[in-house]
Tab-separated table of C-alpha atoms and ligand atoms in Angstrom:
chain	number	residue	atom	x	y	z
A	101	MET	CA	0.000	0.000	0.000
A	102	GLU	CA	2.151	2.866	-1.300
A	103	PRO	CA	0.869	6.350	-0.431
A	104	THR	CA	0.628	9.179	-2.935
A	105	THR	CA	0.965	12.883	-2.194
A	106	PHE	CA	-2.470	14.436	-1.610
A	107	GLY	CA	-1.238	17.964	-0.914
A	108	VAL	CA	1.181	20.079	1.070
A	109	LEU	CA	0.330	21.993	4.257
A	110	ALA	CA	1.288	25.667	4.710
A	111	ASP	CA	4.218	24.599	6.925
A	112	GLY	CA	5.600	22.367	4.175
A	113	ARG	CA	4.527	19.006	5.563
A	114	GLU	CA	3.214	16.578	2.999
A	115	VAL	CA	-0.251	15.002	3.309
A	116	ARG	CA	-0.430	11.467	1.989
A	117	GLN	CA	-3.303	9.430	0.605
A	118	TYR	CA	-3.610	5.650	0.970
A	119	VAL	CA	-5.894	3.311	-0.952
A	120	LEU	CA	-7.400	0.239	0.676
A	121	ALA	CA	-9.079	-2.254	-1.640
A	122	ASN	CA	-10.575	-5.688	-1.099
A	123	SER	CA	-10.823	-8.379	-3.756
A	124	THR	CA	-14.547	-7.847	-4.353
A	125	GLY	CA	-14.186	-4.261	-5.582
A	126	MET	CA	-14.784	-2.107	-2.529
A	127	THR	CA	-12.202	0.636	-2.119
A	128	MET	CA	-11.488	3.351	0.380
A	129	GLN	CA	-9.173	6.321	0.134
A	130	VAL	CA	-7.910	7.925	3.294
A	131	ILE	CA	-5.465	10.728	4.091
A	132	ASP	CA	-3.261	11.260	7.130
A	133	TYR	CA	-4.685	14.788	7.623
A	134	GLY	CA	-7.505	14.270	10.125
A	135	ALA	CA	-7.310	10.489	9.495
A	136	THR	CA	-9.927	11.463	6.936
A	137	ILE	CA	-11.835	9.057	4.690
A	138	THR	CA	-11.885	10.840	1.334
A	139	SER	CA	-13.814	8.200	-0.596
A	140	LEU	CA	-15.588	4.938	0.075
A	141	SER	CA	-16.773	3.073	-2.998
A	142	VAL	CA	-19.286	0.242	-2.684
A	143	PRO	CA	-21.449	-1.733	-5.138
A	144	ASP	CA	-25.180	-1.263	-5.643
A	145	ARG	CA	-27.565	-4.167	-6.242
A	146	ASN	CA	-26.401	-4.394	-9.889
A	147	GLY	CA	-22.741	-4.326	-8.998
A	148	ASN	CA	-22.180	-0.668	-9.933
A	149	ILE	CA	-19.528	0.732	-7.668
A	150	ARG	CA	-19.956	4.345	-6.491
A	151	ASP	CA	-18.408	6.599	-3.905
A	152	VAL	CA	-20.907	7.077	-1.045
A	153	VAL	CA	-19.185	9.674	1.181
A	154	LEU	CA	-18.958	13.435	0.784
A	155	GLY	CA	-15.561	15.096	0.617
A	156	TYR	CA	-13.304	17.480	-1.244
A	157	ASP	CA	-11.143	17.096	-4.337
A	158	SER	CA	-8.100	18.642	-2.730
A	159	LEU	CA	-6.404	19.339	0.580
A	160	ASP	CA	-7.527	22.988	0.592
A	161	GLY	CA	-11.108	21.945	1.236
A	162	TYR	CA	-10.162	19.829	4.233
A	163	VAL	CA	-7.874	22.534	5.664
A	164	ASN	CA	-10.348	25.412	5.249
A	165	GLY	CA	-13.689	23.597	5.516
A	166	SER	CA	-15.821	23.441	8.640
A	167	ALA	CA	-18.049	20.427	7.943
A	168	TYR	CA	-15.713	17.673	9.245
A	169	PHE	CA	-16.206	15.572	6.077
A	170	GLY	CA	-14.853	12.059	6.661
A	171	ALA	CA	-12.607	12.983	9.557
A	172	VAL	CA	-12.009	11.544	12.986
A	173	VAL	CA	-13.287	14.187	15.381
A	174	GLY	CA	-11.986	14.624	18.906
A	175	ARG	CA	-10.960	14.770	21.592
A	176	TYR	CA	-14.693	15.081	22.216
A	177	GLY	CA	-17.130	14.337	19.420
A	178	ASN	CA	-20.145	16.676	19.592
A	179	ARG	CA	-20.721	19.435	22.139
A	180	ILE	CA	-19.700	20.330	25.652
A	181	GLY	CA	-21.873	23.072	27.151
A	182	LYS	CA	-20.030	26.404	27.506
A	183	GLY	CA	-16.843	24.411	26.890
A	184	ARG	CA	-16.525	23.796	30.621
A	185	PHE	CA	-16.349	20.758	32.819
A	186	THR	CA	-14.924	19.691	36.163
A	187	LEU	CA	-12.729	16.634	36.735
A	188	ASP	CA	-11.276	15.633	40.110
A	189	GLY	CA	-12.205	19.061	41.504
A	190	SER	CA	-10.471	21.143	38.786
A	191	GLU	CA	-12.445	23.137	36.257
A	192	TYR	CA	-11.297	23.048	32.643
A	193	ARG	CA	-12.172	25.537	29.932
A	194	LEU	CA	-12.136	24.371	26.351
A	195	THR	CA	-12.126	26.489	23.208
A	196	ALA	CA	-15.609	27.811	22.418
A	197	ASN	CA	-15.984	27.232	18.666
A	198	ASP	CA	-19.764	26.854	18.345
A	199	GLY	CA	-21.238	29.990	19.909
A	200	GLU	CA	-20.473	29.678	23.607
A	201	ASN	CA	-20.116	25.892	23.333
A	202	HIS	CA	-17.310	23.513	22.423
A	203	LEU	CA	-17.807	21.299	19.350
A	204	HIS	CA	-15.817	18.343	17.970
A	205	GLY	CA	-12.548	19.085	19.775
A	206	GLY	CA	-12.335	22.832	19.211
A	207	LYS	CA	-10.676	25.119	16.664
A	208	VAL	CA	-7.923	22.685	15.828
A	209	GLY	CA	-9.466	19.328	16.592
A	210	PHE	CA	-8.237	15.894	15.532
A	211	ASN	CA	-9.700	16.624	12.078
A	212	LYS	CA	-7.224	19.461	11.498
A	213	VAL	CA	-3.955	17.752	12.446
A	214	LEU	CA	-1.553	15.481	10.641
A	215	TRP	CA	-1.519	11.926	11.991
A	216	ASP	CA	1.268	9.337	11.693
A	217	ALA	CA	0.294	6.509	9.360
A	218	ALA	CA	1.436	2.903	9.313
A	219	VAL	CA	0.179	-0.015	7.275
A	220	ALA	CA	-1.330	-2.422	9.828
A	221	GLU	CA	-0.318	-6.029	9.210
A	222	GLY	CA	-1.755	-9.165	10.669
A	223	SER	CA	-5.484	-9.246	10.014
A	224	GLY	CA	-5.086	-10.466	6.408
A	225	SER	CA	-7.302	-7.577	5.225
A	226	PRO	CA	-6.022	-4.201	4.041
A	227	ALA	CA	-5.653	-1.999	7.097
A	228	ILE	CA	-4.050	1.266	8.084
A	229	ARG	CA	-3.344	2.674	11.517
A	230	PHE	CA	-3.204	6.399	12.278
A	231	THR	CA	-1.672	7.736	15.482
A	232	TYR	CA	-1.912	11.228	16.926
A	233	THR	CA	-0.468	12.504	20.185
A	234	SER	CA	-2.419	15.459	21.498
A	235	PRO	CA	-0.316	17.563	23.885
A	236	ASP	CA	-1.406	18.408	27.432
A	237	GLY	CA	-3.625	21.497	27.313
A	238	GLU	CA	-4.488	21.248	23.618
A	239	GLU	CA	-7.763	23.159	23.075
A	240	GLY	CA	-7.979	23.276	26.901
A	241	TYR	CA	-8.060	19.520	27.561
A	242	PRO	CA	-5.921	18.085	30.367
A	243	GLY	CA	-3.338	15.355	29.784
A	244	THR	CA	-1.236	14.147	26.896
A	245	VAL	CA	-3.451	11.799	24.905
A	246	THR	CA	-2.286	9.320	22.288
A	247	LEU	CA	-5.034	7.996	20.055
A	248	LYS	CA	-4.677	5.234	17.491
A	249	VAL	CA	-7.370	4.716	14.864
A	250	THR	CA	-7.241	1.625	12.658
A	251	TYR	CA	-9.300	1.291	9.489
A	252	THR	CA	-9.709	-2.243	8.125
A	253	LEU	CA	-11.542	-3.164	4.946
A	254	THR	CA	-12.823	-6.718	5.105
A	255	GLU	CA	-13.619	-9.129	2.281
A	256	ASP	CA	-17.345	-8.914	3.094
A	257	ASN	CA	-17.439	-5.137	2.479
A	258	ALA	CA	-17.215	-3.939	6.050
A	259	LEU	CA	-15.200	-0.970	7.176
A	260	ARG	CA	-14.014	-1.636	10.694
A	261	VAL	CA	-12.887	1.356	12.745
A	262	GLU	CA	-10.987	0.635	15.936
A	263	TYR	CA	-9.894	3.314	18.381
A	264	GLU	CA	-7.436	2.993	21.241
A	265	GLY	CA	-6.446	5.901	23.462
A	266	VAL	CA	-4.287	6.486	26.529
A	267	THR	CA	-3.556	9.509	28.705
A	268	ASP	CA	-0.994	10.598	31.308
A	269	ARG	CA	-3.533	12.638	33.347
A	270	THR	CA	-7.216	12.181	34.029
A	271	THR	CA	-9.072	13.576	31.044
A	272	ILE	CA	-12.070	12.998	28.773
A	273	LEU	CA	-12.018	11.253	25.414
A	274	ASN	CA	-14.878	10.592	22.987
A	275	PRO	CA	-13.666	10.433	19.392
A	276	THR	CA	-15.927	9.484	16.504
A	277	GLN	CA	-15.976	9.127	12.720
A	278	HIS	CA	-17.644	11.996	10.870
A	279	SER	CA	-18.268	10.606	7.378
A	280	TYR	CA	-21.315	11.972	5.562
A	281	PHE	CA	-23.060	9.158	3.720
A	282	ASN	CA	-25.219	9.387	0.638
A	283	LEU	CA	-25.833	5.827	-0.504
A	284	THR	CA	-27.137	6.907	-3.917
A	285	GLY	CA	-23.609	7.985	-4.854
A	286	ASN	CA	-25.201	11.057	-6.462
A	287	PHE	CA	-24.206	14.106	-4.451
A	288	ASN	CA	-26.530	16.395	-6.388
A	289	GLY	CA	-29.415	14.670	-4.619
A	290	LYS	CA	-30.528	14.629	-0.991
A	291	ILE	CA	-30.681	11.797	1.553
A	292	LEU	CA	-34.397	12.327	2.280
A	293	ASP	CA	-35.499	9.093	0.555
A	294	HIS	CA	-33.048	6.937	2.508
A	295	LEU	CA	-34.731	4.650	5.027
A	296	LEU	CA	-33.231	4.762	8.488
A	297	MET	CA	-33.646	2.427	11.422
A	298	ILE	CA	-32.076	3.170	14.802
A	299	GLU	CA	-31.979	0.594	17.592
A	300	ALA	CA	-33.182	3.063	20.210
A	301	ASP	CA	-36.298	3.628	22.292
A	302	SER	CA	-35.166	6.983	23.627
A	303	TYR	CA	-33.074	10.045	22.841
A	304	THR	CA	-31.487	12.955	24.641
A	305	PRO	CA	-33.422	16.180	23.897
A	306	VAL	CA	-31.427	19.389	23.479
A	307	ASP	CA	-31.711	23.118	24.177
A	308	ALA	CA	-31.331	25.933	21.640
A	309	GLY	CA	-27.533	25.501	21.624
A	310	LEU	CA	-27.974	21.754	20.901
A	311	ILE	CA	-26.730	20.888	24.399
A	312	PRO	CA	-28.646	18.007	26.031
A	313	THR	CA	-31.059	19.110	28.717
A	314	GLY	CA	-30.127	15.996	30.710
A	315	ASP	CA	-33.468	14.299	30.094
A	316	VAL	CA	-33.841	10.967	28.347
A	317	LEU	CA	-37.179	10.856	26.526
A	318	PRO	CA	-39.018	8.103	24.641
A	319	VAL	CA	-39.028	8.339	20.829
A	320	GLU	CA	-42.534	6.901	20.730
A	321	GLY	CA	-45.071	9.261	19.183
A	322	THR	CA	-42.350	11.625	17.886
A	323	PRO	CA	-40.609	12.101	14.504
A	324	LEU	CA	-37.514	10.701	16.207
A	325	ASP	CA	-39.047	7.234	16.259
A	326	PHE	CA	-36.849	5.168	13.936
A	327	ARG	CA	-37.484	1.830	15.673
A	328	ALA	CA	-38.765	0.564	12.332
A	329	PRO	CA	-37.232	1.828	9.047
A	330	ARG	CA	-38.666	5.207	8.020
A	331	ALA	CA	-37.804	7.613	5.216
A	332	ILE	CA	-35.706	10.435	6.610
A	333	GLY	CA	-37.736	13.046	4.722
A	334	GLU	CA	-41.099	11.727	5.894
A	335	ARG	CA	-41.308	13.688	9.141
A	336	ILE	CA	-38.260	15.994	8.991
A	337	GLU	CA	-40.408	19.118	8.541
A	338	ASP	CA	-42.947	18.154	11.228
A	339	ALA	CA	-43.832	20.856	13.722
A	340	PHE	CA	-41.902	19.272	16.554
A	341	GLY	CA	-39.805	21.529	18.782
A	342	GLN	CA	-36.706	19.317	18.801
A	343	LEU	CA	-36.566	19.276	14.982
A	344	ALA	CA	-36.841	23.059	14.847
A	345	LEU	CA	-33.857	23.399	17.196
A	346	GLY	CA	-31.614	21.244	15.036
A	347	GLY	CA	-32.992	22.426	11.680
A	348	GLY	CA	-33.816	18.751	11.183
A	349	TYR	CA	-32.315	15.694	12.852
A	350	ASP	CA	-29.274	16.438	14.991
A	351	HIS	CA	-29.715	14.341	18.100
A	352	ASN	CA	-28.214	11.572	20.164
A	353	TRP	CA	-30.165	8.315	20.323
A	354	VAL	CA	-29.740	6.046	23.363
A	355	LEU	CA	-28.819	2.648	21.970
A	356	ARG	CA	-31.021	-0.079	23.370
A	357	ASN	CA	-28.555	-2.925	22.858
A	358	TYR	CA	-25.663	-1.310	24.732
A	359	THR	CA	-24.582	-3.565	27.557
A	360	GLY	CA	-21.155	-2.204	28.436
A	361	PRO	CA	-17.667	-1.529	27.108
A	362	GLY	CA	-16.388	-3.835	24.385
A	363	GLU	CA	-19.728	-5.465	23.528
A	364	ILE	CA	-20.496	-4.827	19.860
A	365	HIS	CA	-24.158	-4.464	19.024
A	366	LYS	CA	-26.211	-3.333	16.062
A	367	ALA	CA	-26.957	0.390	16.243
A	368	ALA	CA	-28.541	1.466	12.958
A	369	GLU	CA	-29.412	0.528	9.419
A	370	LEU	CA	-29.440	2.910	6.455
A	371	TYR	CA	-30.986	1.841	3.158
A	372	ASP	CA	-31.255	3.522	-0.227
A	373	PRO	CA	-34.225	1.938	-2.056
A	374	GLU	CA	-33.032	3.291	-5.415
A	375	SER	CA	-29.580	1.677	-5.514
A	376	GLY	CA	-30.316	-1.097	-3.030
A	377	ARG	CA	-27.250	-0.139	-0.980
A	378	LEU	CA	-27.608	-1.006	2.678
A	379	MET	CA	-25.287	0.099	5.467
A	380	THR	CA	-25.477	-1.463	8.916
A	381	VAL	CA	-23.699	0.289	11.772
A	382	SER	CA	-22.560	-1.761	14.746
A	383	THR	CA	-20.660	-0.390	17.710
A	384	ASP	CA	-19.744	-0.878	21.344
A	385	GLN	CA	-20.769	2.702	22.185
A	386	PRO	CA	-23.891	3.742	24.166
A	387	GLY	CA	-25.076	6.484	21.774
A	388	ILE	CA	-25.333	7.516	18.157
A	389	GLN	CA	-25.700	11.013	16.723
A	390	PHE	CA	-27.879	11.124	13.643
A	391	TYR	CA	-27.153	14.415	11.878
A	392	SER	CA	-29.120	14.966	8.666
A	393	GLY	CA	-26.696	17.464	7.100
A	394	ASN	CA	-28.897	20.439	7.971
A	395	PHE	CA	-26.071	22.951	8.042
A	396	LEU	CA	-24.754	22.130	4.565
A	397	ASP	CA	-25.702	25.208	2.596
A	398	GLY	CA	-24.073	24.906	-0.804
A	399	THR	CA	-20.954	26.855	0.129
A	400	ALA	CA	-18.814	23.718	0.418
A	401	LYS	CA	-17.664	22.781	-3.096
A	402	GLY	CA	-17.124	19.080	-2.932
A	403	LYS	CA	-15.678	16.360	-5.120
A	404	ASN	CA	-16.107	16.921	-8.863
A	405	GLY	CA	-16.982	20.550	-8.162
A	406	ILE	CA	-20.428	19.699	-6.786
A	407	ALA	CA	-21.727	22.215	-4.247
A	408	TYR	CA	-23.150	20.291	-1.312
A	409	GLY	CA	-26.623	21.565	-0.536
A	410	ARG	CA	-28.669	21.029	2.601
A	411	ARG	CA	-29.123	17.328	3.473
A	412	THR	CA	-26.970	15.898	0.677
A	413	GLY	CA	-25.323	13.645	3.238
A	414	LEU	CA	-25.952	12.344	6.736
A	415	CYS	CA	-23.740	11.324	9.634
A	416	LEU	CA	-24.175	8.445	12.051
A	417	GLU	CA	-21.657	9.145	14.796
A	418	THR	CA	-21.146	6.521	17.473
A	419	GLN	CA	-20.335	8.113	20.792
A	420	VAL	CA	-20.771	8.696	24.477
A	421	PHE	CA	-23.632	11.205	24.818
A	422	PRO	CA	-22.994	14.905	24.100
A	423	ASP	CA	-22.078	16.974	27.174
A	424	SER	CA	-21.572	13.834	29.279
A	425	PRO	CA	-18.833	15.525	31.337
A	426	ASN	CA	-21.555	17.824	32.731
A	427	LYS	CA	-24.263	15.178	33.036
A	428	PRO	CA	-23.558	12.801	35.929
A	429	ASP	CA	-26.351	10.450	34.800
A	430	PHE	CA	-24.943	9.999	31.279
A	431	PRO	CA	-22.318	7.330	30.463
A	432	SER	CA	-18.887	8.622	31.418
A	433	ALA	CA	-16.222	9.834	28.984
A	434	THR	CA	-13.529	10.025	31.681
A	435	LEU	CA	-10.183	8.374	30.934
A	436	LYS	CA	-7.558	7.861	33.620
A	437	PRO	CA	-3.846	7.085	33.368
A	438	GLY	CA	-3.332	3.321	33.177
A	439	GLN	CA	-6.713	2.804	31.479
A	440	ALA	CA	-7.263	2.403	27.753
A	441	TYR	CA	-10.078	4.036	25.816
A	442	ARG	CA	-11.423	1.582	23.268
A	443	GLN	CA	-14.091	1.788	20.590
A	444	THR	CA	-14.967	-0.512	17.720
A	445	THR	CA	-17.480	0.611	15.119
A	446	ILE	CA	-18.304	-1.334	11.955
A	447	TYR	CA	-19.953	0.018	8.817
A	448	GLN	CA	-21.131	-3.057	6.950
A	449	PHE	CA	-22.219	-2.642	3.322
A	450	SER	CA	-24.484	-4.987	1.391
A	451	THR	CA	-27.435	-4.691	-0.995
A	452	ARG	CA	-31.082	-5.600	-0.887
B	178	LIG	C1	-23.240	17.868	14.751
B	178	LIG	C2	-23.844	19.084	14.102
B	178	LIG	C3	-22.718	19.919	13.542
B	178	LIG	C4	-21.957	19.100	12.548
B	178	LIG	C5	-20.783	19.866	12.011
B	178	LIG	C6	-22.491	17.113	13.708
B	178	LIG	O1	-21.867	16.030	14.293
B	178	LIG	O2	-24.203	17.059	15.350
B	178	LIG	O3	-24.595	19.827	15.020
B	178	LIG	O4	-23.177	21.088	12.955
B	178	LIG	O5	-21.492	17.932	13.148
B	178	LIG	O6	-20.508	19.497	10.740
């Protein structure tokens, strides 16, 4: 797996692109800037292979963009209210980069740094491991954190994402993968006809800043009920307060099948009736953020010069709940020295 040069950063460092391919035709391109997936090409029901993730043609887009296309976000995926939290009696203040709140690791999150890359041997499938060491105090977070993210492409068209993180001081860690999927492979169209199923009976409602209120509410009787597959566009404009706040779906669902660290369970299923492409998301995390691409507004010029309009892609981000550091009843994102943070999330592709 020989890398090619994808671009050069302002400080002269080279950004490299790697191609992972299995023997059945699925391919993935990934760069060491942000450990970003730049393309993911999978067959439809007739065997036509198309790229199903949004992204940019060149490094410029990734450096200057603010949509987190394809990147690993961290240290904390999603928001922390007012960018503040207390750990072991000390208060920490993180960069506020989303109004008064902290989002996806701050101004220079894991998506905006160069990672070390190494081809990962051993599993028999093409795999690459990215490593980033985040210095103590970066974006306000305590502790030096080293995070490894391994992408493996299996013969049965699964993308396996494994995370492993350690720290030298008590801190918080909640990285996630921020790919925007559009299973039609046509980025001029929207994701509103995709059918989504989420293995969740409840969700965490948010306030106007998209910070969880701390409540856990049933999805039953609301447009957030995806217990059975439903078209994303079916209820997205319903007069329901939570949808108005997010401009559509932008919430954390509480995964029913979560039993504890390390236990992988099915979290969601996304299906495009037109192409027949089906993506199943499995994870060992307690929550998933379904973000329907509401803030895409056509200003981001993506691959092949296509301007990405509202809802041309959607994210399914496996995670600990947003603002957990300030919500004692939510699953904890605390990581202590001597412990290892671990996450496995699998995006399995097939057709129907
Ligand atoms: C969040 C959105 C945010 C987007 C940024 C998503 O993970 O849920 O609220 O605007 O990332 O691209």
